Short mmCIF file of C-alpha atoms in Angstrom, two decimals:
data_model
loop_
_atom_site.label_atom_id
_atom_site.label_comp_id
_atom_site.label_asym_id
_atom_site.label_seq_id
_atom_site.Cartn_x
_atom_site.Cartn_y
_atom_site.Cartn_z
CA MET B 243 211.82 33.36 2.67
CA SER B 244 210.82 29.75 3.07
CA SER B 245 213.35 27.25 4.34
CA SER B 246 211.87 24.24 2.55
CA PHE B 247 214.07 22.17 0.27
CA THR B 248 212.06 22.93 -2.85
CA SER B 249 212.52 26.67 -2.42
CA LEU B 250 216.27 26.15 -2.82
CA LEU B 251 215.94 24.72 -6.33
CA HIS B 252 215.81 26.98 -9.37
CA VAL B 253 213.70 25.00 -11.86
CA PRO B 254 215.19 26.22 -15.19
CA THR B 255 218.73 25.56 -13.93
CA LEU B 256 217.62 22.18 -12.65
CA VAL B 257 216.13 21.23 -16.02
CA ILE B 258 219.32 22.28 -17.82
CA ALA B 259 221.41 20.26 -15.35
CA TRP B 260 219.36 17.10 -15.91
CA ILE B 261 219.49 17.55 -19.72
CA PHE B 262 223.27 17.96 -19.45
CA THR B 263 223.39 14.81 -17.32
CA LEU B 264 221.32 12.77 -19.76
CA VAL B 265 223.44 13.86 -22.72
CA PHE B 266 226.84 13.27 -21.16
CA ALA B 267 226.14 10.32 -18.87
CA GLY B 268 223.65 8.45 -21.07
CA GLY B 269 224.93 9.53 -24.48
CA PRO B 270 227.69 6.91 -24.88
CA LEU B 271 225.26 4.03 -24.32
CA LEU B 272 222.74 5.54 -26.74
CA TRP B 273 225.50 6.01 -29.33
CA LYS B 274 226.51 2.37 -28.92
CA PHE B 275 222.88 1.25 -29.31
CA LEU B 276 222.35 3.40 -32.42
CA ASN B 277 225.48 1.93 -34.04
CA TYR B 278 223.96 -1.57 -33.69
CA ARG B 279 226.55 -2.77 -31.19
CA PRO B 280 225.34 -5.06 -28.41
CA VAL B 281 224.42 -3.43 -25.12
CA THR B 282 224.82 -5.64 -22.07
CA ARG B 283 222.73 -5.53 -18.93
CA CYS B 284 225.71 -4.31 -16.90
CA ALA B 285 226.33 -1.46 -19.37
CA LEU B 286 222.69 -0.44 -19.04
CA VAL B 287 222.85 -0.56 -15.23
CA GLN B 288 226.06 1.45 -15.27
CA ALA B 289 224.56 4.08 -17.60
CA VAL B 290 221.43 4.42 -15.46
CA LEU B 291 223.55 4.71 -12.33
CA ASN B 292 225.71 7.37 -13.97
CA VAL B 293 222.66 9.40 -14.98
CA VAL B 294 221.02 9.14 -11.56
CA ALA B 295 224.22 9.74 -9.58
CA THR B 296 225.33 12.69 -11.67
CA GLY B 297 221.88 14.26 -11.78
CA SER B 298 221.35 13.80 -8.06
CA TRP B 299 224.80 15.18 -7.31
CA LEU B 300 224.09 18.27 -9.41
CA THR B 301 220.60 18.75 -7.92
CA LEU B 302 221.64 18.34 -4.30
CA GLY B 303 224.82 20.32 -4.92
CA MET B 304 222.82 23.26 -6.26
CA ALA B 305 220.53 23.02 -3.24
CA VAL B 306 223.49 23.01 -0.84
CA ILE B 307 225.04 26.03 -2.54
CA ALA B 308 221.71 27.87 -2.52
CA ALA B 309 221.21 27.05 1.17
CA GLN B 310 224.66 28.41 1.95
CA GLU B 311 223.96 31.57 -0.06
CA HIS B 312 220.65 32.09 1.78
CA GLY B 313 222.38 31.65 5.12
CA LEU B 314 220.58 28.44 6.06
CA ILE B 315 223.82 26.49 6.52
CA SER B 316 227.40 27.54 7.21
CA THR B 317 230.27 27.39 4.72
CA PRO B 318 232.01 24.42 6.44
CA THR B 319 228.72 22.51 6.42
CA SER B 320 228.31 23.31 2.73
CA VAL B 321 231.81 22.02 1.95
CA LEU B 322 231.20 18.87 4.00
CA ALA B 323 227.87 18.21 2.26
CA MET B 324 229.46 18.58 -1.18
CA ALA B 325 232.33 16.25 -0.19
CA LEU B 326 229.85 13.64 1.04
CA LEU B 327 227.84 13.89 -2.20
CA LEU B 328 230.99 13.36 -4.25
CA ALA B 329 232.04 10.40 -2.07
CA VAL B 330 228.64 8.75 -2.50
CA ALA B 331 228.76 9.21 -6.28
CA ALA B 332 232.30 7.78 -6.45
CA GLY B 333 231.42 4.88 -4.17
CA SER B 334 228.35 3.92 -6.17
CA SER B 335 230.30 3.79 -9.43
CA THR B 336 232.91 1.61 -7.71
CA LEU B 337 230.16 -0.79 -6.59
CA ILE B 338 228.86 -1.10 -10.15
CA ALA B 339 232.40 -1.73 -11.41
CA ARG B 340 232.71 -4.57 -8.89
CA TRP B 341 229.38 -6.08 -10.00
CA CYS B 342 230.44 -6.06 -13.65
CA PRO B 343 234.22 -6.66 -13.81
CA ASP B 344 234.09 -7.90 -17.43
CA GLU B 345 232.67 -4.55 -18.63
CA GLN B 346 235.79 -2.48 -17.90
CA SER B 347 237.10 -0.64 -20.93
#
């Protein structure tokens, strides 16, 4: 068993997670664009951030869980890593909300 990061990722599950992320995090902006409503720069930045943050959170979260299942890290370390990933995702969306206060809906 290799302990490299890439060996912890299951590619089909990873592809499904990123498709799920694109549909649910980027779908509302695409729907707005297809209905000929204006899309602002801040809405585009927020949609890209949501896709990247959610996809990265799912990818790294799956890697953390796989590492814990393989015995590479302990359960408390796994819980701490997942909490830090969630905090980073929440903090980044808060930063975007502060950059674009007029975009709040």
